[in-house]
Amino acid sequence: MEDEPSPPNHAVSHGSPQDERTATAALHVPDDTLNADGCNTAGRCTANAVEGRQDFHVTDAPPFWTRHGRSVSSVSYHSINGQRPAPITLEDRSFEENEVTQGCWAKSVSIDDFTIVSGATGIGAYVVWHCTVATLKGGDLEMRKRYSEFDRLRTDLVRAFPHAEAMIPQLPRKSTVSRFRPRFLESRKAGLAHFMNCVLLNPEFAASPILKDFIFS
């Protein structure tokens, strides 16, 4: 009769004292690399740090556990020095008069009609434009101007206000062949009205002697 095998021995041998010291040294982590939770700077917890816990495991720190510092450049200068910014003073000048606002005296300009003036022999004919300026005070100013006078007005304004040339519209184009045709004259009429409104409703231009001479001459 064969001998029955002996039951397996479940006792764990701890080995010799020398082996236990070697195992303990392998688990040792320097104190200066542990934080308050017993984890080292890499985010790994040691067996010594979780002494008395049975459910611990080794893991890496989540990526959002990154320390975000604020540099001095992003900190308010006044918060660093403990100073308050200078107070803002608001002044109401809506009732003050100045030369710029006083330059506006017209409300609108319209080119109402035109007249073709011809010589005795039909040579040297030209067009006279009938203009009406509505003032802010309620009165109207009527004037009659030739195209050459509008052209001279624009040249004088560009020379006097070179910094504002972009605000002075171009005049309608010239045409020797079509200058008396109704369609061409209607297009020129609209272009002259646009030019006069842009110029006369600009406070800087309206206050200039150049524009006043043009209107009252």
mmCIF file with all atom_site columns, C-alpha atoms in Angstrom:
data_model
loop_
_atom_site.group_PDB
_atom_site.id
_atom_site.type_symbol
_atom_site.label_atom_id
_atom_site.label_alt_id
_atom_site.label_comp_id
_atom_site.label_asym_id
_atom_site.label_entity_id
_atom_site.label_seq_id
_atom_site.pdbx_PDB_ins_code
_atom_site.Cartn_x
_atom_site.Cartn_y
_atom_site.Cartn_z
_atom_site.occupancy
_atom_site.B_iso_or_equiv
_atom_site.pdbx_formal_charge
_atom_site.auth_seq_id
_atom_site.auth_comp_id
_atom_site.auth_asym_id
_atom_site.auth_atom_id
_atom_site.pdbx_PDB_model_num
ATOM 1   C CA . MET A 1 1   ? 0.000   0.000   0.000   1.00 0.00 ? 1   MET A CA 1
ATOM 2   C CA . GLU A 1 2   ? 1.373   3.273   -1.130  1.00 0.00 ? 2   GLU A CA 1
ATOM 3   C CA . ASP A 1 3   ? 1.720   6.108   1.269   1.00 0.00 ? 3   ASP A CA 1
ATOM 4   C CA . GLU A 1 4   ? -0.831  8.918   0.801   1.00 0.00 ? 4   GLU A CA 1
ATOM 5   C CA . PRO A 1 5   ? 0.768   12.180  -0.250  1.00 0.00 ? 5   PRO A CA 1
ATOM 6   C CA . SER A 1 6   ? 1.008   14.637  2.511   1.00 0.00 ? 6   SER A CA 1
ATOM 7   C CA . PRO A 1 7   ? -1.219  17.764  2.217   1.00 0.00 ? 7   PRO A CA 1
ATOM 8   C CA . PRO A 1 8   ? 0.456   20.780  0.688   1.00 0.00 ? 8   PRO A CA 1
ATOM 9   C CA . ASN A 1 9   ? 2.016   23.150  3.086   1.00 0.00 ? 9   ASN A CA 1
ATOM 10  C CA . HIS A 1 10  ? 0.323   26.596  2.754   1.00 0.00 ? 10  HIS A CA 1
ATOM 11  C CA . ALA A 1 11  ? 2.641   28.252  5.172   1.00 0.00 ? 11  ALA A CA 1
ATOM 12  C CA . VAL A 1 12  ? 4.746   30.923  3.562   1.00 0.00 ? 12  VAL A CA 1
ATOM 13  C CA . SER A 1 13  ? 8.380   30.742  4.353   1.00 0.00 ? 13  SER A CA 1
ATOM 14  C CA . HIS A 1 14  ? 9.801   34.152  5.159   1.00 0.00 ? 14  HIS A CA 1
ATOM 15  C CA . GLY A 1 15  ? 13.293  32.961  4.473   1.00 0.00 ? 15  GLY A CA 1
ATOM 16  C CA . SER A 1 16  ? 16.337  33.785  6.429   1.00 0.00 ? 16  SER A CA 1
ATOM 17  C CA . PRO A 1 17  ? 16.834  37.122  8.236   1.00 0.00 ? 17  PRO A CA 1
ATOM 18  C CA . GLN A 1 18  ? 19.281  38.123  5.494   1.00 0.00 ? 18  GLN A CA 1
ATOM 19  C CA . ASP A 1 19  ? 16.571  37.639  2.804   1.00 0.00 ? 19  ASP A CA 1
ATOM 20  C CA . GLU A 1 20  ? 14.069  39.720  4.774   1.00 0.00 ? 20  GLU A CA 1
ATOM 21  C CA . ARG A 1 21  ? 16.557  42.608  5.035   1.00 0.00 ? 21  ARG A CA 1
ATOM 22  C CA . THR A 1 22  ? 17.147  42.454  1.269   1.00 0.00 ? 22  THR A CA 1
ATOM 23  C CA . ALA A 1 23  ? 13.402  42.589  0.518   1.00 0.00 ? 23  ALA A CA 1
ATOM 24  C CA . THR A 1 24  ? 12.905  45.496  2.900   1.00 0.00 ? 24  THR A CA 1
ATOM 25  C CA . ALA A 1 25  ? 15.723  47.456  1.247   1.00 0.00 ? 25  ALA A CA 1
ATOM 26  C CA . ALA A 1 26  ? 14.118  46.922  -2.178  1.00 0.00 ? 26  ALA A CA 1
ATOM 27  C CA . LEU A 1 27  ? 10.913  48.583  -0.976  1.00 0.00 ? 27  LEU A CA 1
ATOM 28  C CA . HIS A 1 28  ? 12.627  51.515  0.709   1.00 0.00 ? 28  HIS A CA 1
ATOM 29  C CA . VAL A 1 29  ? 12.032  54.941  -0.846  1.00 0.00 ? 29  VAL A CA 1
ATOM 30  C CA . PRO A 1 30  ? 14.024  57.954  0.293   1.00 0.00 ? 30  PRO A CA 1
ATOM 31  C CA . ASP A 1 31  ? 12.038  60.277  2.549   1.00 0.00 ? 31  ASP A CA 1
ATOM 32  C CA . ASP A 1 32  ? 12.828  63.379  0.479   1.00 0.00 ? 32  ASP A CA 1
ATOM 33  C CA . THR A 1 33  ? 10.944  61.963  -2.531  1.00 0.00 ? 33  THR A CA 1
ATOM 34  C CA . LEU A 1 34  ? 7.706   61.375  -0.638  1.00 0.00 ? 34  LEU A CA 1
ATOM 35  C CA . ASN A 1 35  ? 4.947   63.924  -0.446  1.00 0.00 ? 35  ASN A CA 1
ATOM 36  C CA . ALA A 1 36  ? 2.309   64.371  2.251   1.00 0.00 ? 36  ALA A CA 1
ATOM 37  C CA . ASP A 1 37  ? 0.318   61.369  1.028   1.00 0.00 ? 37  ASP A CA 1
ATOM 38  C CA . GLY A 1 38  ? 3.330   59.105  1.089   1.00 0.00 ? 38  GLY A CA 1
ATOM 39  C CA . CYS A 1 39  ? 3.806   59.137  -2.655  1.00 0.00 ? 39  CYS A CA 1
ATOM 40  C CA . ASN A 1 40  ? 6.989   59.996  -4.446  1.00 0.00 ? 40  ASN A CA 1
ATOM 41  C CA . THR A 1 41  ? 7.349   62.780  -6.980  1.00 0.00 ? 41  THR A CA 1
ATOM 42  C CA . ALA A 1 42  ? 6.531   60.449  -9.875  1.00 0.00 ? 42  ALA A CA 1
ATOM 43  C CA . GLY A 1 43  ? 3.127   59.741  -8.324  1.00 0.00 ? 43  GLY A CA 1
ATOM 44  C CA . ARG A 1 44  ? 3.887   56.112  -7.301  1.00 0.00 ? 44  ARG A CA 1
ATOM 45  C CA . CYS A 1 45  ? 2.959   55.006  -3.769  1.00 0.00 ? 45  CYS A CA 1
ATOM 46  C CA . THR A 1 46  ? 5.246   52.645  -1.854  1.00 0.00 ? 46  THR A CA 1
ATOM 47  C CA . ALA A 1 47  ? 4.346   49.838  0.480   1.00 0.00 ? 47  ALA A CA 1
ATOM 48  C CA . ASN A 1 48  ? 5.787   51.757  3.435   1.00 0.00 ? 48  ASN A CA 1
ATOM 49  C CA . ALA A 1 49  ? 3.676   54.853  2.576   1.00 0.00 ? 49  ALA A CA 1
ATOM 50  C CA . VAL A 1 50  ? 0.389   52.987  2.749   1.00 0.00 ? 50  VAL A CA 1
ATOM 51  C CA . GLU A 1 51  ? 1.182   51.003  5.840   1.00 0.00 ? 51  GLU A CA 1
ATOM 52  C CA . GLY A 1 52  ? -1.917  49.491  7.373   1.00 0.00 ? 52  GLY A CA 1
ATOM 53  C CA . ARG A 1 53  ? -3.964  49.696  4.086   1.00 0.00 ? 53  ARG A CA 1
ATOM 54  C CA . GLN A 1 54  ? -4.916  46.463  2.369   1.00 0.00 ? 54  GLN A CA 1
ATOM 55  C CA . ASP A 1 55  ? -6.431  47.835  -0.902  1.00 0.00 ? 55  ASP A CA 1
ATOM 56  C CA . PHE A 1 56  ? -3.655  50.108  -2.160  1.00 0.00 ? 56  PHE A CA 1
ATOM 57  C CA . HIS A 1 57  ? -2.235  49.865  -5.651  1.00 0.00 ? 57  HIS A CA 1
ATOM 58  C CA . VAL A 1 58  ? 0.499   51.549  -7.608  1.00 0.00 ? 58  VAL A CA 1
ATOM 59  C CA . THR A 1 59  ? -0.665  54.066  -10.191 1.00 0.00 ? 59  THR A CA 1
ATOM 60  C CA . ASP A 1 60  ? 0.555   57.085  -12.131 1.00 0.00 ? 60  ASP A CA 1
ATOM 61  C CA . ALA A 1 61  ? -0.709  60.566  -11.361 1.00 0.00 ? 61  ALA A CA 1
ATOM 62  C CA . PRO A 1 62  ? -3.492  61.734  -13.721 1.00 0.00 ? 62  PRO A CA 1
ATOM 63  C CA . PRO A 1 63  ? -2.296  64.159  -16.387 1.00 0.00 ? 63  PRO A CA 1
ATOM 64  C CA . PHE A 1 64  ? -4.460  66.930  -14.954 1.00 0.00 ? 64  PHE A CA 1
ATOM 65  C CA . TRP A 1 65  ? -2.512  66.837  -11.678 1.00 0.00 ? 65  TRP A CA 1
ATOM 66  C CA . THR A 1 66  ? -0.067  69.326  -13.086 1.00 0.00 ? 66  THR A CA 1
ATOM 67  C CA . ARG A 1 67  ? 0.817   72.310  -10.998 1.00 0.00 ? 67  ARG A CA 1
ATOM 68  C CA . HIS A 1 68  ? 0.005   75.527  -12.807 1.00 0.00 ? 68  HIS A CA 1
ATOM 69  C CA . GLY A 1 69  ? 1.864   78.559  -11.586 1.00 0.00 ? 69  GLY A CA 1
ATOM 70  C CA . ARG A 1 70  ? 1.149   82.166  -12.473 1.00 0.00 ? 70  ARG A CA 1
ATOM 71  C CA . SER A 1 71  ? 4.081   84.178  -13.659 1.00 0.00 ? 71  SER A CA 1
ATOM 72  C CA . VAL A 1 72  ? 4.738   87.713  -12.511 1.00 0.00 ? 72  VAL A CA 1
ATOM 73  C CA . SER A 1 73  ? 3.968   89.033  -15.972 1.00 0.00 ? 73  SER A CA 1
ATOM 74  C CA . SER A 1 74  ? 0.377   87.790  -15.726 1.00 0.00 ? 74  SER A CA 1
ATOM 75  C CA . VAL A 1 75  ? -0.191  89.295  -12.303 1.00 0.00 ? 75  VAL A CA 1
ATOM 76  C CA . SER A 1 76  ? -1.628  92.763  -12.082 1.00 0.00 ? 76  SER A CA 1
ATOM 77  C CA . TYR A 1 77  ? 1.004   95.386  -11.426 1.00 0.00 ? 77  TYR A CA 1
ATOM 78  C CA . HIS A 1 78  ? -1.225  97.116  -8.913  1.00 0.00 ? 78  HIS A CA 1
ATOM 79  C CA . SER A 1 79  ? -1.938  93.863  -7.031  1.00 0.00 ? 79  SER A CA 1
ATOM 80  C CA . ILE A 1 80  ? 1.797   93.306  -6.584  1.00 0.00 ? 80  ILE A CA 1
ATOM 81  C CA . ASN A 1 81  ? 2.523   96.787  -5.314  1.00 0.00 ? 81  ASN A CA 1
ATOM 82  C CA . GLY A 1 82  ? -0.699  97.136  -3.360  1.00 0.00 ? 82  GLY A CA 1
ATOM 83  C CA . GLN A 1 83  ? -1.615  100.301 -5.275  1.00 0.00 ? 83  GLN A CA 1
ATOM 84  C CA . ARG A 1 84  ? -4.947  101.320 -6.736  1.00 0.00 ? 84  ARG A CA 1
ATOM 85  C CA . PRO A 1 85  ? -5.179  102.716 -10.267 1.00 0.00 ? 85  PRO A CA 1
ATOM 86  C CA . ALA A 1 86  ? -5.821  106.397 -10.680 1.00 0.00 ? 86  ALA A CA 1
ATOM 87  C CA . PRO A 1 87  ? -9.547  107.265 -10.717 1.00 0.00 ? 87  PRO A CA 1
ATOM 88  C CA . ILE A 1 88  ? -11.222 108.083 -14.029 1.00 0.00 ? 88  ILE A CA 1
ATOM 89  C CA . THR A 1 89  ? -12.721 111.552 -14.291 1.00 0.00 ? 89  THR A CA 1
ATOM 90  C CA . LEU A 1 90  ? -15.718 112.025 -16.584 1.00 0.00 ? 90  LEU A CA 1
ATOM 91  C CA . GLU A 1 91  ? -16.420 115.488 -17.958 1.00 0.00 ? 91  GLU A CA 1
ATOM 92  C CA . ASP A 1 92  ? -19.595 116.480 -19.760 1.00 0.00 ? 92  ASP A CA 1
ATOM 93  C CA . ARG A 1 93  ? -18.678 118.730 -22.669 1.00 0.00 ? 93  ARG A CA 1
ATOM 94  C CA . SER A 1 94  ? -21.825 118.237 -24.716 1.00 0.00 ? 94  SER A CA 1
ATOM 95  C CA . PHE A 1 95  ? -22.794 121.892 -24.293 1.00 0.00 ? 95  PHE A CA 1
ATOM 96  C CA . GLU A 1 96  ? -19.421 123.373 -25.099 1.00 0.00 ? 96  GLU A CA 1
ATOM 97  C CA . GLU A 1 97  ? -19.057 125.158 -28.409 1.00 0.00 ? 97  GLU A CA 1
ATOM 98  C CA . ASN A 1 98  ? -16.069 124.509 -30.619 1.00 0.00 ? 98  ASN A CA 1
ATOM 99  C CA . GLU A 1 99  ? -15.020 125.439 -34.089 1.00 0.00 ? 99  GLU A CA 1
ATOM 100 C CA . VAL A 1 100 ? -15.567 121.974 -35.518 1.00 0.00 ? 100 VAL A CA 1
ATOM 101 C CA . THR A 1 101 ? -19.213 121.618 -34.497 1.00 0.00 ? 101 THR A CA 1
ATOM 102 C CA . GLN A 1 102 ? -19.964 125.233 -35.386 1.00 0.00 ? 102 GLN A CA 1
ATOM 103 C CA . GLY A 1 103 ? -18.746 124.540 -38.917 1.00 0.00 ? 103 GLY A CA 1
ATOM 104 C CA . CYS A 1 104 ? -21.953 122.621 -39.676 1.00 0.00 ? 104 CYS A CA 1
ATOM 105 C CA . TRP A 1 105 ? -24.559 125.018 -40.971 1.00 0.00 ? 105 TRP A CA 1
ATOM 106 C CA . ALA A 1 106 ? -26.132 123.136 -43.915 1.00 0.00 ? 106 ALA A CA 1
ATOM 107 C CA . LYS A 1 107 ? -28.649 120.289 -43.763 1.00 0.00 ? 107 LYS A CA 1
ATOM 108 C CA . SER A 1 108 ? -28.622 119.079 -47.357 1.00 0.00 ? 108 SER A CA 1
ATOM 109 C CA . VAL A 1 109 ? -27.785 120.013 -50.935 1.00 0.00 ? 109 VAL A CA 1
ATOM 110 C CA . SER A 1 110 ? -29.805 119.164 -54.014 1.00 0.00 ? 110 SER A CA 1
ATOM 111 C CA . ILE A 1 111 ? -29.259 119.623 -57.738 1.00 0.00 ? 111 ILE A CA 1
ATOM 112 C CA . ASP A 1 112 ? -32.755 120.450 -58.899 1.00 0.00 ? 112 ASP A CA 1
ATOM 113 C CA . ASP A 1 113 ? -32.393 121.117 -62.585 1.00 0.00 ? 113 ASP A CA 1
ATOM 114 C CA . PHE A 1 114 ? -30.051 122.207 -65.333 1.00 0.00 ? 114 PHE A CA 1
ATOM 115 C CA . THR A 1 115 ? -30.115 124.586 -68.271 1.00 0.00 ? 115 THR A CA 1
ATOM 116 C CA . ILE A 1 116 ? -28.233 124.267 -71.529 1.00 0.00 ? 116 ILE A CA 1
ATOM 117 C CA . VAL A 1 117 ? -26.895 127.643 -72.585 1.00 0.00 ? 117 VAL A CA 1
ATOM 118 C CA . SER A 1 118 ? -25.776 127.978 -76.177 1.00 0.00 ? 118 SER A CA 1
ATOM 119 C CA . GLY A 1 119 ? -24.187 130.806 -78.114 1.00 0.00 ? 119 GLY A CA 1
ATOM 120 C CA . ALA A 1 120 ? -25.636 132.664 -81.068 1.00 0.00 ? 120 ALA A CA 1
ATOM 121 C CA . THR A 1 121 ? -24.078 130.249 -83.533 1.00 0.00 ? 121 THR A CA 1
ATOM 122 C CA . GLY A 1 122 ? -24.413 127.143 -81.356 1.00 0.00 ? 122 GLY A CA 1
ATOM 123 C CA . ILE A 1 123 ? -20.721 127.097 -80.573 1.00 0.00 ? 123 ILE A CA 1
ATOM 124 C CA . GLY A 1 124 ? -19.487 127.267 -76.983 1.00 0.00 ? 124 GLY A CA 1
ATOM 125 C CA . ALA A 1 125 ? -22.604 125.810 -75.380 1.00 0.00 ? 125 ALA A CA 1
ATOM 126 C CA . TYR A 1 126 ? -22.473 124.825 -71.713 1.00 0.00 ? 126 TYR A CA 1
ATOM 127 C CA . VAL A 1 127 ? -24.693 123.556 -68.898 1.00 0.00 ? 127 VAL A CA 1
ATOM 128 C CA . VAL A 1 128 ? -25.734 125.528 -65.820 1.00 0.00 ? 128 VAL A CA 1
ATOM 129 C CA . TRP A 1 129 ? -26.742 123.516 -62.747 1.00 0.00 ? 129 TRP A CA 1
ATOM 130 C CA . HIS A 1 130 ? -29.460 124.787 -60.382 1.00 0.00 ? 130 HIS A CA 1
ATOM 131 C CA . CYS A 1 131 ? -28.489 124.000 -56.765 1.00 0.00 ? 131 CYS A CA 1
ATOM 132 C CA . THR A 1 132 ? -30.371 124.458 -53.487 1.00 0.00 ? 132 THR A CA 1
ATOM 133 C CA . VAL A 1 133 ? -28.695 124.394 -50.066 1.00 0.00 ? 133 VAL A CA 1
ATOM 134 C CA . ALA A 1 134 ? -31.018 123.788 -47.093 1.00 0.00 ? 134 ALA A CA 1
ATOM 135 C CA . THR A 1 135 ? -29.607 125.352 -43.912 1.00 0.00 ? 135 THR A CA 1
ATOM 136 C CA . LEU A 1 136 ? -30.052 124.152 -40.343 1.00 0.00 ? 136 LEU A CA 1
ATOM 137 C CA . LYS A 1 137 ? -31.864 127.396 -39.505 1.00 0.00 ? 137 LYS A CA 1
ATOM 138 C CA . GLY A 1 138 ? -34.577 126.666 -42.028 1.00 0.00 ? 138 GLY A CA 1
ATOM 139 C CA . GLY A 1 139 ? -33.604 128.922 -44.919 1.00 0.00 ? 139 GLY A CA 1
ATOM 140 C CA . ASP A 1 140 ? -32.581 127.892 -48.422 1.00 0.00 ? 140 ASP A CA 1
ATOM 141 C CA . LEU A 1 141 ? -29.756 129.159 -50.578 1.00 0.00 ? 141 LEU A CA 1
ATOM 142 C CA . GLU A 1 142 ? -30.075 128.918 -54.336 1.00 0.00 ? 142 GLU A CA 1
ATOM 143 C CA . MET A 1 143 ? -27.129 129.065 -56.706 1.00 0.00 ? 143 MET A CA 1
ATOM 144 C CA . ARG A 1 144 ? -26.292 128.297 -60.308 1.00 0.00 ? 144 ARG A CA 1
ATOM 145 C CA . LYS A 1 145 ? -22.932 126.784 -61.133 1.00 0.00 ? 145 LYS A CA 1
ATOM 146 C CA . ARG A 1 146 ? -21.132 125.412 -64.151 1.00 0.00 ? 146 ARG A CA 1
ATOM 147 C CA . TYR A 1 147 ? -19.252 122.124 -64.074 1.00 0.00 ? 147 TYR A CA 1
ATOM 148 C CA . SER A 1 148 ? -15.917 123.965 -64.279 1.00 0.00 ? 148 SER A CA 1
ATOM 149 C CA . GLU A 1 149 ? -16.731 125.714 -60.975 1.00 0.00 ? 149 GLU A CA 1
ATOM 150 C CA . PHE A 1 150 ? -17.311 122.393 -59.227 1.00 0.00 ? 150 PHE A CA 1
ATOM 151 C CA . ASP A 1 151 ? -14.032 121.181 -60.666 1.00 0.00 ? 151 ASP A CA 1
ATOM 152 C CA . ARG A 1 152 ? -12.176 124.225 -59.335 1.00 0.00 ? 152 ARG A CA 1
ATOM 153 C CA . LEU A 1 153 ? -13.807 123.796 -55.905 1.00 0.00 ? 153 LEU A CA 1
ATOM 154 C CA . ARG A 1 154 ? -12.542 120.235 -55.614 1.00 0.00 ? 154 ARG A CA 1
ATOM 155 C CA . THR A 1 155 ? -9.025  121.216 -56.677 1.00 0.00 ? 155 THR A CA 1
ATOM 156 C CA . ASP A 1 156 ? -8.909  123.987 -54.055 1.00 0.00 ? 156 ASP A CA 1
ATOM 157 C CA . LEU A 1 157 ? -10.191 121.678 -51.294 1.00 0.00 ? 157 LEU A CA 1
ATOM 158 C CA . VAL A 1 158 ? -7.628  118.976 -52.076 1.00 0.00 ? 158 VAL A CA 1
ATOM 159 C CA . ARG A 1 159 ? -4.866  121.576 -51.992 1.00 0.00 ? 159 ARG A CA 1
ATOM 160 C CA . ALA A 1 160 ? -6.088  123.051 -48.688 1.00 0.00 ? 160 ALA A CA 1
ATOM 161 C CA . PHE A 1 161 ? -6.847  119.696 -47.001 1.00 0.00 ? 161 PHE A CA 1
ATOM 162 C CA . PRO A 1 162 ? -4.364  117.130 -48.352 1.00 0.00 ? 162 PRO A CA 1
ATOM 163 C CA . HIS A 1 163 ? -4.882  114.887 -45.311 1.00 0.00 ? 163 HIS A CA 1
ATOM 164 C CA . ALA A 1 164 ? -8.601  114.608 -46.134 1.00 0.00 ? 164 ALA A CA 1
ATOM 165 C CA . GLU A 1 165 ? -8.387  113.995 -49.866 1.00 0.00 ? 165 GLU A CA 1
ATOM 166 C CA . ALA A 1 166 ? -9.990  110.557 -49.472 1.00 0.00 ? 166 ALA A CA 1
ATOM 167 C CA . MET A 1 167 ? -13.097 112.257 -48.043 1.00 0.00 ? 167 MET A CA 1
ATOM 168 C CA . ILE A 1 168 ? -13.565 114.418 -51.140 1.00 0.00 ? 168 ILE A CA 1
ATOM 169 C CA . PRO A 1 169 ? -15.420 112.416 -53.807 1.00 0.00 ? 169 PRO A CA 1
ATOM 170 C CA . GLN A 1 170 ? -14.426 112.447 -57.439 1.00 0.00 ? 170 GLN A CA 1
ATOM 171 C CA . LEU A 1 171 ? -16.560 114.483 -59.807 1.00 0.00 ? 171 LEU A CA 1
ATOM 172 C CA . PRO A 1 172 ? -18.585 112.805 -62.554 1.00 0.00 ? 172 PRO A CA 1
ATOM 173 C CA . ARG A 1 173 ? -16.587 112.053 -65.660 1.00 0.00 ? 173 ARG A CA 1
ATOM 174 C CA . LYS A 1 174 ? -16.289 114.461 -68.543 1.00 0.00 ? 174 LYS A CA 1
ATOM 175 C CA . SER A 1 175 ? -17.460 113.698 -72.064 1.00 0.00 ? 175 SER A CA 1
ATOM 176 C CA . THR A 1 176 ? -17.187 115.797 -75.186 1.00 0.00 ? 176 THR A CA 1
ATOM 177 C CA . VAL A 1 177 ? -19.524 113.638 -77.238 1.00 0.00 ? 177 VAL A CA 1
ATOM 178 C CA . SER A 1 178 ? -22.298 112.929 -74.699 1.00 0.00 ? 178 SER A CA 1
ATOM 179 C CA . ARG A 1 179 ? -22.237 116.089 -72.615 1.00 0.00 ? 179 ARG A CA 1
ATOM 180 C CA . PHE A 1 180 ? -25.661 117.290 -73.801 1.00 0.00 ? 180 PHE A CA 1
ATOM 181 C CA . ARG A 1 181 ? -27.441 113.957 -73.918 1.00 0.00 ? 181 ARG A CA 1
ATOM 182 C CA . PRO A 1 182 ? -30.250 113.593 -71.340 1.00 0.00 ? 182 PRO A CA 1
ATOM 183 C CA . ARG A 1 183 ? -29.007 110.293 -69.921 1.00 0.00 ? 183 ARG A CA 1
ATOM 184 C CA . PHE A 1 184 ? -25.489 111.663 -69.442 1.00 0.00 ? 184 PHE A CA 1
ATOM 185 C CA . LEU A 1 185 ? -26.819 114.865 -67.841 1.00 0.00 ? 185 LEU A CA 1
ATOM 186 C CA . GLU A 1 186 ? -28.974 112.918 -65.360 1.00 0.00 ? 186 GLU A CA 1
ATOM 187 C CA . SER A 1 187 ? -25.964 110.837 -64.331 1.00 0.00 ? 187 SER A CA 1
ATOM 188 C CA . ARG A 1 188 ? -23.865 113.983 -63.898 1.00 0.00 ? 188 ARG A CA 1
ATOM 189 C CA . LYS A 1 189 ? -26.655 115.593 -61.881 1.00 0.00 ? 189 LYS A CA 1
ATOM 190 C CA . ALA A 1 190 ? -26.638 112.720 -59.357 1.00 0.00 ? 190 ALA A CA 1
ATOM 191 C CA . GLY A 1 191 ? -22.831 112.770 -59.149 1.00 0.00 ? 191 GLY A CA 1
ATOM 192 C CA . LEU A 1 192 ? -22.683 116.512 -58.473 1.00 0.00 ? 192 LEU A CA 1
ATOM 193 C CA . ALA A 1 193 ? -25.330 116.214 -55.746 1.00 0.00 ? 193 ALA A CA 1
ATOM 194 C CA . HIS A 1 194 ? -23.315 113.462 -54.042 1.00 0.00 ? 194 HIS A CA 1
ATOM 195 C CA . PHE A 1 195 ? -20.149 115.554 -54.233 1.00 0.00 ? 195 PHE A CA 1
ATOM 196 C CA . MET A 1 196 ? -21.789 118.648 -52.741 1.00 0.00 ? 196 MET A CA 1
ATOM 197 C CA . ASN A 1 197 ? -23.420 116.752 -49.864 1.00 0.00 ? 197 ASN A CA 1
ATOM 198 C CA . CYS A 1 198 ? -20.143 115.048 -48.889 1.00 0.00 ? 198 CYS A CA 1
ATOM 199 C CA . VAL A 1 199 ? -18.309 118.366 -48.930 1.00 0.00 ? 199 VAL A CA 1
ATOM 200 C CA . LEU A 1 200 ? -20.872 120.734 -47.455 1.00 0.00 ? 200 LEU A CA 1
ATOM 201 C CA . LEU A 1 201 ? -21.940 118.407 -44.617 1.00 0.00 ? 201 LEU A CA 1
ATOM 202 C CA . ASN A 1 202 ? -18.333 117.949 -43.488 1.00 0.00 ? 202 ASN A CA 1
ATOM 203 C CA . PRO A 1 203 ? -17.698 120.439 -40.633 1.00 0.00 ? 203 PRO A CA 1
ATOM 204 C CA . GLU A 1 204 ? -14.069 120.968 -41.596 1.00 0.00 ? 204 GLU A CA 1
ATOM 205 C CA . PHE A 1 205 ? -14.855 121.754 -45.216 1.00 0.00 ? 205 PHE A CA 1
ATOM 206 C CA . ALA A 1 206 ? -18.041 123.721 -44.487 1.00 0.00 ? 206 ALA A CA 1
ATOM 207 C CA . ALA A 1 207 ? -16.192 126.151 -42.213 1.00 0.00 ? 207 ALA A CA 1
ATOM 208 C CA . SER A 1 208 ? -13.470 126.889 -44.754 1.00 0.00 ? 208 SER A CA 1
ATOM 209 C CA . PRO A 1 209 ? -13.443 130.157 -46.733 1.00 0.00 ? 209 PRO A CA 1
ATOM 210 C CA . ILE A 1 210 ? -13.031 128.106 -49.914 1.00 0.00 ? 210 ILE A CA 1
ATOM 211 C CA . LEU A 1 211 ? -16.515 126.635 -49.702 1.00 0.00 ? 211 LEU A CA 1
ATOM 212 C CA . LYS A 1 212 ? -18.101 129.895 -48.591 1.00 0.00 ? 212 LYS A CA 1
ATOM 213 C CA . ASP A 1 213 ? -16.593 131.717 -51.554 1.00 0.00 ? 213 ASP A CA 1
ATOM 214 C CA . PHE A 1 214 ? -17.941 129.020 -53.854 1.00 0.00 ? 214 PHE A CA 1
ATOM 215 C CA . ILE A 1 215 ? -21.492 129.364 -52.519 1.00 0.00 ? 215 ILE A CA 1
ATOM 216 C CA . PHE A 1 216 ? -21.741 133.137 -52.270 1.00 0.00 ? 216 PHE A CA 1
ATOM 217 C CA . SER A 1 217 ? -19.777 134.115 -55.365 1.00 0.00 ? 217 SER A CA 1
#
